[in-house]
Amino acid sequence: MLFSDNSTFHLPLSTGLISLLNKSQGVVEIVSPLWFLSPSDYESSFYPAAEQAKTLLSKLQELKNRKIKLKISTGEFNSAELKALADSQAAEVHEVNMTLLTKGYLHSSFWVVDRKHFYIGSAGMDWRSLTTRKELGVVVYDCKPLALDLHRVFSLYWGLKHKTFVPTFWSKRLFPFFNRDKPGSLSVNSTKVETYISSSPKAFIPKGRSSDLEAISRVIEQARHFIYISIIDYLPLYSMQRYWSDIENLLREALILRKVRIRLLISCWEETHPLTFNFIWSLKSLCMEQANCSLEAKFFNPQRDGSLSEMNHNRFMVTDRAIYIGNLDWVGEEFTSNAGAGLVISHPANVTERNFTVVEQLQAVFERDWFSRYANTIQTNKIPVCGKQQINKSVLFKASHRNYGPLPRRTGQYDNRPTPLRNHIKADRPTLDKITHHEDRLRKMSSQSLANEQLPVVNNHEERAGIKINDLDDEQAQRKDRKHSISEDPPSRWAESSGFREMSNGSL
């Protein structure tokens, strides 16, 4: 993925993760929805940067020789790599059966090292997340209170092994130190910030923990000038064909009542639901004939065929006051049944003396993507083509970004234009059927991973950021990788690749 020479760039995510491993002394705790760090030789020949994933896996295997414990919590224990790590006693692996617990999936992706350093972001332990997809996350060094708080989220997952039901009460050892009403105080780049960890779903939230939805709501409510959102999917609907208004209403209030400028950057890929466009057009219509009302929307599509090889996998929001980095898409069912975690960093309103802030750095990342060649403005009453047009509609499959393998592709008469609004109850049924089919599709899982993946047009990703925000970028990273190996201990500055950002010597 190519950007202009004066664009914002950061270090590769693999660099940040390897740096965490190099700093580890006692225990490394990892939560990832999947494990697939070893591409085939054929895949590696087309993606030279895939060697970064192999290097990371090798570093994880070496922890045993250093007498460092490796604890892994995952949503599915069907990875050959996980089995090999467990069989060699290089790692202890616990599976969280989300199907039995909440009828959802584990989407959380974070690391905790020695309860002192941590990473949280959109990238899972998949070689594509480290090399070809556009990810973003944060690496934080030397911040014990916040790392310990995230460790408590890990401990909650860890204790769910073999569980078939969610406990009625949670141990006090899982209660958080901070939440949206009592955030922790941290110094970043000599600037005071407030921060806390959020999580989902509600069933997994001990007393005092802020939910992801509460965190997102607070960040939107506190915005005064702008709200920039980069997300894979935006669909304000629940699974039972019910409208999900939680976030949509907050955006409407910000637009109309506070005159806040809103930009939505949504991934355009073969799984994008047509109703997404209807909801965006509905939001845009609020600004018709309204002074000082601005809602802009673009779709980010680095691949013409809408395949997974180079998709925008970010899930973050930045405002004039705060940032939110999470694991979930903005779809109603995501917050009610799927497990995720988020990080909020905000600047107090009374801050006057400061350096280049976390908000400004992430804003620069968003604006780089927004003004890039891959972002296209949504045209009224026209649905953009996000994937290849298939001729044989009887055999239509596509792979989900959630990495659960090929899923049946929904087709219909409204694939290339907006779904019409209907008033008659019977006429509504085809649209509701589409919604039901879409959500049923998201629940299906298979063991396939790269069966139909397209070859890349260019190699990918590496955005750079400075708590360190990692954010997958690309070809420039590829060229650097050919010249020298991954840095063992990166400097304290913004970094991307899968997108990550480092905070060094943070104090709470």
Coordinates of C-alpha atoms in Angstrom, one line a residue:
M1 CA 0.0 0.0 0.0
L2 CA 1.6 3.3 -1.1
F3 CA 1.2 6.7 0.4
S4 CA 2.8 10.1 -0.5
D5 CA 6.3 10.8 0.8
N6 CA 5.1 13.4 3.3
S7 CA 2.6 11.0 4.9
T8 CA 2.6 9.8 8.5
F9 CA 4.4 6.5 9.0
H10 CA 5.3 4.4 12.1
L11 CA 7.3 1.3 13.0
P12 CA 6.0 -2.2 12.1
L13 CA 3.8 -3.9 14.6
S14 CA 6.1 -7.0 14.5
T15 CA 8.9 -4.7 15.7
G16 CA 6.9 -3.5 18.7
L17 CA 5.8 -7.1 19.7
I18 CA 9.4 -8.4 19.4
S19 CA 10.5 -5.5 21.5
L20 CA 8.0 -6.6 24.2
L21 CA 9.4 -10.1 24.1
N22 CA 12.9 -8.9 24.4
K23 CA 11.9 -6.9 27.5
S24 CA 10.0 -9.8 29.1
Q25 CA 11.5 -11.3 32.3
G26 CA 8.8 -13.5 33.9
V27 CA 5.5 -14.0 32.0
V28 CA 4.0 -13.1 28.6
E29 CA 0.2 -13.2 28.4
I30 CA -1.5 -13.1 25.0
V31 CA -5.1 -13.0 23.9
S32 CA -5.8 -13.5 20.2
P33 CA -8.8 -14.7 18.3
L34 CA -6.7 -16.9 16.0
W35 CA -3.1 -18.2 15.4
F36 CA -1.6 -18.4 12.0
L37 CA 1.9 -17.1 12.0
S38 CA 3.5 -19.5 9.5
P39 CA 2.6 -18.9 5.8
S40 CA 3.5 -21.5 3.2
D41 CA 6.5 -21.1 1.0
Y42 CA 4.2 -20.2 -1.8
E43 CA 2.6 -17.4 0.2
S44 CA 6.0 -16.2 1.4
S45 CA 7.2 -15.9 -2.2
F46 CA 4.5 -13.3 -2.9
Y47 CA 4.7 -11.6 0.6
P48 CA 8.4 -11.2 1.5
A49 CA 7.4 -9.4 4.7
A50 CA 5.7 -12.6 5.9
E51 CA 9.1 -13.5 7.4
Q52 CA 8.3 -11.0 10.1
A53 CA 5.6 -13.4 11.4
K54 CA 7.9 -16.3 11.3
T55 CA 10.5 -14.3 13.3
L56 CA 7.8 -13.5 15.9
L57 CA 6.8 -17.1 16.2
S58 CA 10.5 -18.1 16.7
K59 CA 10.8 -15.5 19.4
L60 CA 7.8 -16.9 21.2
Q61 CA 9.2 -20.4 21.0
E62 CA 12.5 -19.2 22.5
L63 CA 10.8 -17.9 25.7
K64 CA 10.9 -21.5 27.1
N65 CA 14.7 -21.5 27.0
R66 CA 14.7 -18.1 28.8
K67 CA 12.5 -19.7 31.5
I68 CA 9.7 -17.2 30.7
K69 CA 6.1 -18.4 31.0
L70 CA 3.9 -18.0 27.9
K71 CA 0.1 -18.0 28.6
I72 CA -2.3 -17.8 25.7
S73 CA -6.0 -17.4 25.7
T74 CA -7.8 -18.0 22.4
G75 CA -11.2 -18.4 20.9
E76 CA -10.4 -21.6 19.0
F77 CA -7.8 -24.2 19.7
N78 CA -7.5 -25.6 16.2
S79 CA -4.2 -24.0 15.3
A80 CA -1.3 -26.3 14.5
E81 CA 1.1 -23.7 16.0
L82 CA -0.8 -23.5 19.3
K83 CA -0.8 -27.3 19.5
A84 CA 2.9 -27.4 18.9
L85 CA 3.5 -24.7 21.5
A86 CA 1.4 -26.6 24.0
D87 CA 2.9 -30.0 23.2
S88 CA 6.4 -28.8 23.6
Q89 CA 5.4 -27.1 26.9
A90 CA 6.5 -23.8 25.5
A91 CA 3.1 -22.3 26.3
E92 CA 0.0 -23.0 28.3
V93 CA -3.1 -22.5 26.2
H94 CA -6.7 -21.9 27.4
E95 CA -9.6 -21.9 25.0
V96 CA -12.6 -19.7 25.7
N97 CA -15.7 -21.3 24.3
M98 CA -17.7 -18.2 23.4
T99 CA -20.3 -20.3 21.5
L100 CA -21.4 -21.8 24.8
L101 CA -20.9 -18.7 26.9
T102 CA -22.5 -15.9 24.8
K103 CA -23.1 -17.5 21.4
G104 CA -20.5 -15.1 20.1
Y105 CA -16.8 -15.0 19.3
L106 CA -13.6 -13.9 20.9
H107 CA -12.3 -10.8 19.1
S108 CA -10.0 -9.5 21.8
S109 CA -6.4 -8.9 20.8
F110 CA -3.8 -7.8 23.3
W111 CA -0.6 -8.7 25.1
V112 CA 0.5 -8.1 28.7
V113 CA 4.2 -8.6 29.6
D114 CA 5.3 -8.9 33.2
R115 CA 2.2 -6.9 34.2
K116 CA 4.3 -3.8 33.2
H117 CA 4.1 -3.4 29.4
F118 CA 1.3 -4.1 27.0
Y119 CA -0.1 -4.0 23.5
I120 CA -3.7 -3.6 22.4
G121 CA -5.0 -3.2 18.9
S122 CA -6.8 -4.7 15.9
A123 CA -4.2 -7.2 14.8
G124 CA -4.4 -10.8 15.7
M125 CA -1.6 -13.4 15.6
D126 CA -2.0 -13.9 11.8
W127 CA 0.9 -13.4 9.4
R128 CA -1.5 -11.3 7.2
S129 CA -2.1 -8.9 10.0
L130 CA 1.6 -8.4 10.4
T131 CA 2.3 -8.0 6.7
T132 CA -0.6 -7.2 4.3
R133 CA -3.5 -5.9 6.3
K134 CA -3.8 -2.4 7.5
E135 CA -4.0 -2.6 11.3
L136 CA -3.5 -0.2 14.2
G137 CA -2.7 -0.6 17.9
V138 CA -0.7 0.7 20.8
V139 CA 2.3 -0.6 22.7
V140 CA 2.8 0.9 26.1
Y141 CA 6.0 0.5 28.1
D142 CA 6.7 0.8 31.9
C143 CA 3.1 1.5 33.0
K144 CA 2.3 -1.0 35.7
P145 CA -1.1 0.2 36.9
L146 CA -2.6 0.1 33.4
A147 CA -0.9 -3.1 32.4
L148 CA -2.2 -4.7 35.6
D149 CA -5.7 -3.5 34.7
L150 CA -5.4 -5.2 31.3
H151 CA -4.0 -8.3 33.0
R152 CA -7.2 -8.5 35.0
V153 CA -9.1 -8.7 31.7
F154 CA -6.8 -11.5 30.6
S155 CA -7.3 -13.3 34.0
L156 CA -11.1 -13.2 33.4
Y157 CA -10.6 -15.0 30.0
W158 CA -8.1 -17.4 31.6
G159 CA -10.6 -18.5 34.2
L160 CA -13.2 -19.4 31.7
K161 CA -11.4 -22.5 30.4
H162 CA -13.9 -25.5 30.4
K163 CA -16.7 -23.1 31.5
T164 CA -20.1 -23.6 29.8
F165 CA -21.8 -20.7 31.6
V166 CA -20.9 -17.2 32.6
P167 CA -20.4 -16.8 36.4
T168 CA -23.1 -14.8 38.3
F169 CA -20.5 -13.0 40.3
W170 CA -16.9 -12.1 39.5
S171 CA -14.0 -12.2 42.0
K172 CA -12.8 -8.9 43.4
R173 CA -9.4 -9.7 41.9
L174 CA -11.0 -9.0 38.5
F175 CA -12.3 -5.5 39.4
P176 CA -10.7 -2.7 37.5
F177 CA -8.5 0.1 38.8
F178 CA -9.9 2.6 36.4
N179 CA -13.0 3.3 34.4
R180 CA -14.6 6.2 32.5
D181 CA -15.7 7.9 35.7
K182 CA -12.4 7.4 37.5
P183 CA -9.6 7.3 34.8
G184 CA -6.0 6.8 35.5
S185 CA -3.6 9.8 35.1
L186 CA -0.7 9.3 32.8
S187 CA 2.1 11.4 31.4
V188 CA 2.8 11.0 27.7
N189 CA 5.4 13.2 25.9
S190 CA 5.3 15.5 29.0
T191 CA 1.6 15.9 28.5
K192 CA -1.0 14.7 31.1
V193 CA -3.7 12.4 29.8
E194 CA -6.5 10.3 31.4
T195 CA -6.8 6.7 30.4
Y196 CA -8.7 3.4 31.1
I197 CA -9.4 0.0 29.7
S198 CA -12.9 -1.1 28.5
S199 CA -14.3 -4.5 27.5
S200 CA -17.2 -6.4 26.1
P201 CA -19.7 -8.1 26.2
K202 CA -21.8 -7.0 29.2
A203 CA -21.7 -10.6 30.6
F204 CA -17.9 -10.4 30.9
I205 CA -17.8 -7.1 32.8
P206 CA -17.0 -7.2 36.5
K207 CA -18.2 -4.5 38.8
G208 CA -16.6 -1.1 38.0
R209 CA -15.4 -1.9 34.5
S210 CA -16.6 0.4 31.7
S211 CA -18.0 -1.4 28.6
D212 CA -16.7 -0.7 25.1
L213 CA -20.0 0.9 24.3
E214 CA -19.8 3.2 27.4
A215 CA -16.2 4.2 26.4
I216 CA -17.2 5.0 22.8
S217 CA -20.2 7.0 24.1
R218 CA -18.1 9.0 26.4
V219 CA -15.5 9.8 23.7
I220 CA -18.3 11.0 21.3
E221 CA -20.1 13.0 24.0
Q222 CA -16.9 14.9 25.0
A223 CA -16.0 15.8 21.4
R224 CA -16.4 19.5 20.6
H225 CA -14.9 20.1 17.2
F226 CA -14.5 16.8 15.3
I227 CA -15.0 13.0 15.4
Y228 CA -13.0 10.9 13.0
I229 CA -13.9 7.2 12.8
S230 CA -12.1 4.4 11.0
I231 CA -13.9 1.1 11.2
I232 CA -14.4 -2.1 9.2
D233 CA -18.2 -2.4 9.3
Y234 CA -20.9 0.1 10.4
L235 CA -24.4 -1.4 10.7
P236 CA -26.7 -0.1 13.4
L237 CA -28.8 -3.2 13.6
Y238 CA -29.3 -6.0 16.1
S239 CA -29.5 -9.7 15.1
M240 CA -33.2 -10.0 15.7
Q241 CA -34.0 -7.4 13.0
R242 CA -34.1 -4.6 15.4
Y243 CA -32.6 -1.1 15.0
W244 CA -29.6 -0.4 17.2
S245 CA -29.5 3.2 18.0
D246 CA -26.8 3.6 20.7
I247 CA -24.0 5.0 18.6
E248 CA -26.2 6.4 15.8
N249 CA -28.1 8.7 18.2
L250 CA -24.9 10.0 19.7
L251 CA -23.6 10.9 16.2
R252 CA -26.9 12.6 15.4
E253 CA -26.7 14.7 18.6
A254 CA -23.1 15.6 17.9
L255 CA -24.0 16.7 14.3
I256 CA -27.2 18.7 15.0
L257 CA -26.9 19.9 18.6
R258 CA -23.1 20.5 19.0
K259 CA -22.2 21.1 15.3
V260 CA -19.3 18.6 15.5
R261 CA -17.7 17.7 12.2
I262 CA -17.9 13.9 11.6
R263 CA -15.9 11.8 9.2
L264 CA -16.6 8.1 8.7
L265 CA -13.9 5.9 7.0
I266 CA -15.4 2.4 6.4
S267 CA -13.7 -0.6 4.8
C268 CA -15.1 -1.4 1.4
W269 CA -14.8 -5.1 0.9
E270 CA -16.9 -8.1 -0.3
E271 CA -18.7 -8.4 3.0
T272 CA -19.9 -4.8 3.2
H273 CA -23.7 -5.0 3.7
P274 CA -25.8 -2.8 1.3
L275 CA -27.8 -1.4 4.2
T276 CA -24.6 0.3 5.5
F277 CA -25.0 2.8 2.7
N278 CA -28.6 3.5 3.6
F279 CA -27.7 4.3 7.1
I280 CA -24.9 6.6 6.0
W281 CA -27.1 8.4 3.6
S282 CA -29.6 8.8 6.4
L283 CA -26.9 10.5 8.5
K284 CA -25.8 12.7 5.6
S285 CA -29.4 13.9 5.0
L286 CA -29.4 15.5 8.5
C287 CA -27.1 18.2 7.2
M288 CA -29.3 19.2 4.2
E289 CA -30.1 22.9 4.5
Q290 CA -28.2 23.0 7.9
A291 CA -25.6 25.6 8.5
N292 CA -22.3 24.4 10.2
C293 CA -23.4 20.7 9.8
S294 CA -20.8 18.4 8.3
L295 CA -20.9 14.6 7.9
E296 CA -18.5 13.1 5.4
A297 CA -18.2 9.4 4.6
K298 CA -15.6 7.5 2.5
F299 CA -15.0 3.8 1.8
F300 CA -11.4 2.5 2.0
N301 CA -10.7 -0.1 -0.6
P302 CA -7.0 -0.9 -1.4
Q303 CA -8.0 -4.0 -3.4
R304 CA -10.2 -3.7 -6.5
D305 CA -11.6 -7.2 -5.8
G306 CA -12.4 -6.5 -2.2
S307 CA -10.4 -9.5 -1.0
L308 CA -8.7 -9.9 2.4
S309 CA -5.1 -9.6 1.3
E310 CA -4.9 -5.8 1.7
M311 CA -8.0 -4.6 3.6
N312 CA -8.3 -1.8 6.1
H313 CA -8.6 -3.6 9.4
N314 CA -8.5 -0.6 11.7
R315 CA -11.0 0.0 14.5
F316 CA -10.3 3.3 16.1
M317 CA -11.8 6.8 16.7
V318 CA -10.1 10.1 17.3
T319 CA -11.7 13.4 18.4
D320 CA -10.3 16.8 19.4
R321 CA -10.2 15.5 23.0
A322 CA -9.6 11.7 23.0
I323 CA -8.8 8.5 21.1
Y324 CA -10.4 5.1 21.3
I325 CA -8.8 1.9 20.0
G326 CA -10.8 -1.3 20.1
N327 CA -11.4 -4.8 18.8
L328 CA -15.0 -4.7 17.7
D329 CA -16.9 -3.5 14.6
W330 CA -19.7 -1.0 15.1
V331 CA -22.5 -3.5 14.6
G332 CA -25.1 -4.0 17.4
E333 CA -24.5 -7.7 17.9
E334 CA -20.8 -7.3 18.2
F335 CA -21.2 -5.5 21.6
T336 CA -23.8 -7.9 23.0
S337 CA -22.2 -11.3 22.3
N338 CA -18.5 -10.9 21.2
A339 CA -15.6 -10.4 23.5
G340 CA -13.4 -7.4 22.9
A341 CA -11.2 -4.8 24.8
G342 CA -10.5 -1.2 24.2
L343 CA -8.2 1.6 25.3
V344 CA -9.3 5.3 25.9
I345 CA -6.7 8.1 26.1
S346 CA -8.1 11.6 26.6
H347 CA -6.6 15.0 27.3
P348 CA -8.1 17.0 30.2
A349 CA -9.8 20.2 29.0
N350 CA -7.5 22.4 31.1
V351 CA -4.2 21.2 29.6
T352 CA -2.3 24.2 28.2
E353 CA 1.4 23.2 28.2
R354 CA 1.9 20.2 26.0
N355 CA 3.9 18.7 23.2
F356 CA 2.7 16.8 20.1
T357 CA -0.2 14.9 21.6
V358 CA -1.5 11.4 21.2
V359 CA -4.7 12.8 19.7
E360 CA -2.7 14.8 17.1
Q361 CA -0.6 11.8 16.1
L362 CA -3.6 9.5 15.6
Q363 CA -5.4 12.4 13.8
A364 CA -2.5 12.5 11.4
V365 CA -2.8 8.8 10.7
F366 CA -6.5 9.1 10.0
E367 CA -6.1 12.1 7.7
R368 CA -3.3 10.3 5.8
D369 CA -5.8 7.5 5.0
W370 CA -8.7 9.9 4.4
F371 CA -6.8 11.8 1.7
S372 CA -5.1 8.7 0.2
R373 CA -5.9 7.2 -3.2
Y374 CA -7.6 4.3 -1.5
A375 CA -10.4 6.4 0.1
N376 CA -13.4 7.1 -2.2
T377 CA -16.3 9.4 -1.4
I378 CA -19.7 7.8 -1.1
Q379 CA -22.0 9.0 -3.9
T380 CA -25.7 9.5 -3.1
N381 CA -27.9 6.6 -4.3
K382 CA -25.0 4.7 -5.7
I383 CA -23.5 1.6 -4.0
P384 CA -19.8 1.2 -4.7
V385 CA -18.6 -2.1 -6.0
C386 CA -16.4 -3.6 -3.2
G387 CA -15.7 -7.0 -4.7
K388 CA -15.4 -8.8 -8.0
Q389 CA -18.7 -9.4 -9.8
Q390 CA -19.4 -13.2 -9.8
I391 CA -21.1 -14.8 -12.8
N392 CA -21.8 -18.2 -11.3
K393 CA -24.1 -17.2 -8.4
S394 CA -24.7 -20.8 -7.4
V395 CA -21.2 -21.1 -6.0
L396 CA -20.4 -17.9 -4.3
F397 CA -18.0 -18.0 -1.3
K398 CA -15.8 -15.4 0.4
A399 CA -13.5 -15.3 3.4
S400 CA -14.5 -13.3 6.4
H401 CA -12.1 -10.7 8.0
R402 CA -12.9 -12.4 11.2
N403 CA -10.8 -15.3 9.9
Y404 CA -13.4 -18.0 10.2
G405 CA -13.0 -19.1 6.7
P406 CA -15.1 -18.9 3.5
L407 CA -18.7 -17.9 4.0
P408 CA -21.6 -18.0 1.6
R409 CA -22.0 -14.8 -0.4
R410 CA -25.3 -13.0 -0.2
T411 CA -26.6 -12.0 -3.6
G412 CA -29.8 -10.2 -4.7
Q413 CA -31.4 -7.6 -6.9
Y414 CA -30.1 -4.7 -4.8
D415 CA -26.4 -5.7 -4.8
N416 CA -25.4 -2.7 -6.9
R417 CA -27.9 -0.1 -5.8
P418 CA -29.5 1.0 -2.5
T419 CA -32.1 -1.1 -0.9
P420 CA -35.4 0.7 -1.2
L421 CA -37.3 1.8 1.9
R422 CA -40.7 0.1 2.2
N423 CA -43.7 1.0 4.3
H424 CA -45.8 -2.1 3.8
I425 CA -45.2 -4.9 6.4
K426 CA -45.1 -7.7 3.9
A427 CA -42.9 -5.8 1.5
D428 CA -40.4 -5.4 4.3
R429 CA -39.7 -9.1 4.5
P430 CA -37.1 -9.4 1.7
T431 CA -35.0 -6.8 3.4
L432 CA -35.2 -8.4 6.8
D433 CA -34.3 -11.7 5.3
K434 CA -31.2 -10.2 3.9
I435 CA -30.3 -8.9 7.3
T436 CA -30.9 -12.3 8.9
H437 CA -28.9 -14.0 6.3
H438 CA -26.0 -11.5 6.8
E439 CA -25.9 -12.1 10.5
D440 CA -26.3 -15.9 10.2
R441 CA -23.4 -15.8 7.8
L442 CA -21.2 -14.0 10.4
R443 CA -21.8 -16.9 12.8
K444 CA -20.6 -19.6 10.5
M445 CA -17.1 -21.0 11.0
S446 CA -14.9 -23.2 9.0
S447 CA -11.3 -24.3 9.1
Q448 CA -10.3 -22.9 5.7
S449 CA -8.1 -19.8 5.7
L450 CA -6.6 -18.8 2.4
A451 CA -8.3 -21.0 -0.1
N452 CA -9.4 -18.2 -2.5
E453 CA -7.1 -15.4 -1.5
Q454 CA -6.0 -13.1 -4.4
L455 CA -2.4 -12.3 -5.2
P456 CA -1.3 -8.8 -4.1
V457 CA -0.9 -5.9 -6.3
V458 CA 1.7 -4.5 -3.9
N459 CA 3.2 -5.5 -0.6
N460 CA 1.8 -3.9 2.5
H461 CA 1.6 -1.9 5.5
E462 CA 3.4 0.1 8.1
E463 CA 2.1 3.2 9.7
R464 CA 4.0 4.7 12.5
A465 CA 2.9 6.5 15.6
G466 CA 4.6 7.6 19.7
I467 CA 2.7 6.2 23.2
K468 CA 3.8 3.7 20.0
I469 CA 0.7 3.3 17.8
N470 CA 1.3 0.5 15.3
D471 CA -0.6 0.9 12.2
L472 CA 0.0 -1.4 9.2
D473 CA 1.4 0.3 6.2
D474 CA 3.4 -1.1 3.5
E475 CA 5.7 -1.0 0.6
Q476 CA 8.2 1.3 2.3
A477 CA 8.3 -1.2 5.2
Q478 CA 8.9 -3.9 2.6
R479 CA 11.9 -2.1 1.1
K480 CA 13.4 -1.5 4.6
D481 CA 12.9 -5.1 5.5
R482 CA 15.0 -6.2 2.6
K483 CA 17.9 -3.9 3.7
H484 CA 18.0 -4.8 7.3
S485 CA 16.4 -7.1 9.9
I486 CA 13.7 -6.1 12.4
S487 CA 15.0 -3.9 15.1
E488 CA 15.3 -5.8 18.4
D489 CA 14.6 -2.8 20.6
P490 CA 12.9 0.2 18.8
P491 CA 13.2 3.7 20.1
S492 CA 10.3 5.3 21.9
R493 CA 8.4 6.8 19.1
W494 CA 5.3 6.2 17.0
A495 CA 5.3 2.9 15.1
E496 CA 3.1 1.1 12.7
S497 CA 3.0 -1.8 10.4
S498 CA 0.1 -3.5 11.7
G499 CA -0.1 -0.3 13.5
F500 CA 1.3 0.2 16.9
R501 CA 2.4 3.0 19.0
E502 CA 4.7 3.0 22.0
M503 CA 4.4 4.9 25.2
S504 CA 7.7 4.7 27.0
N505 CA 8.3 5.4 30.7
G506 CA 4.6 6.1 31.2
S507 CA 3.7 6.8 34.9
L508 CA 0.3 6.6 36.5

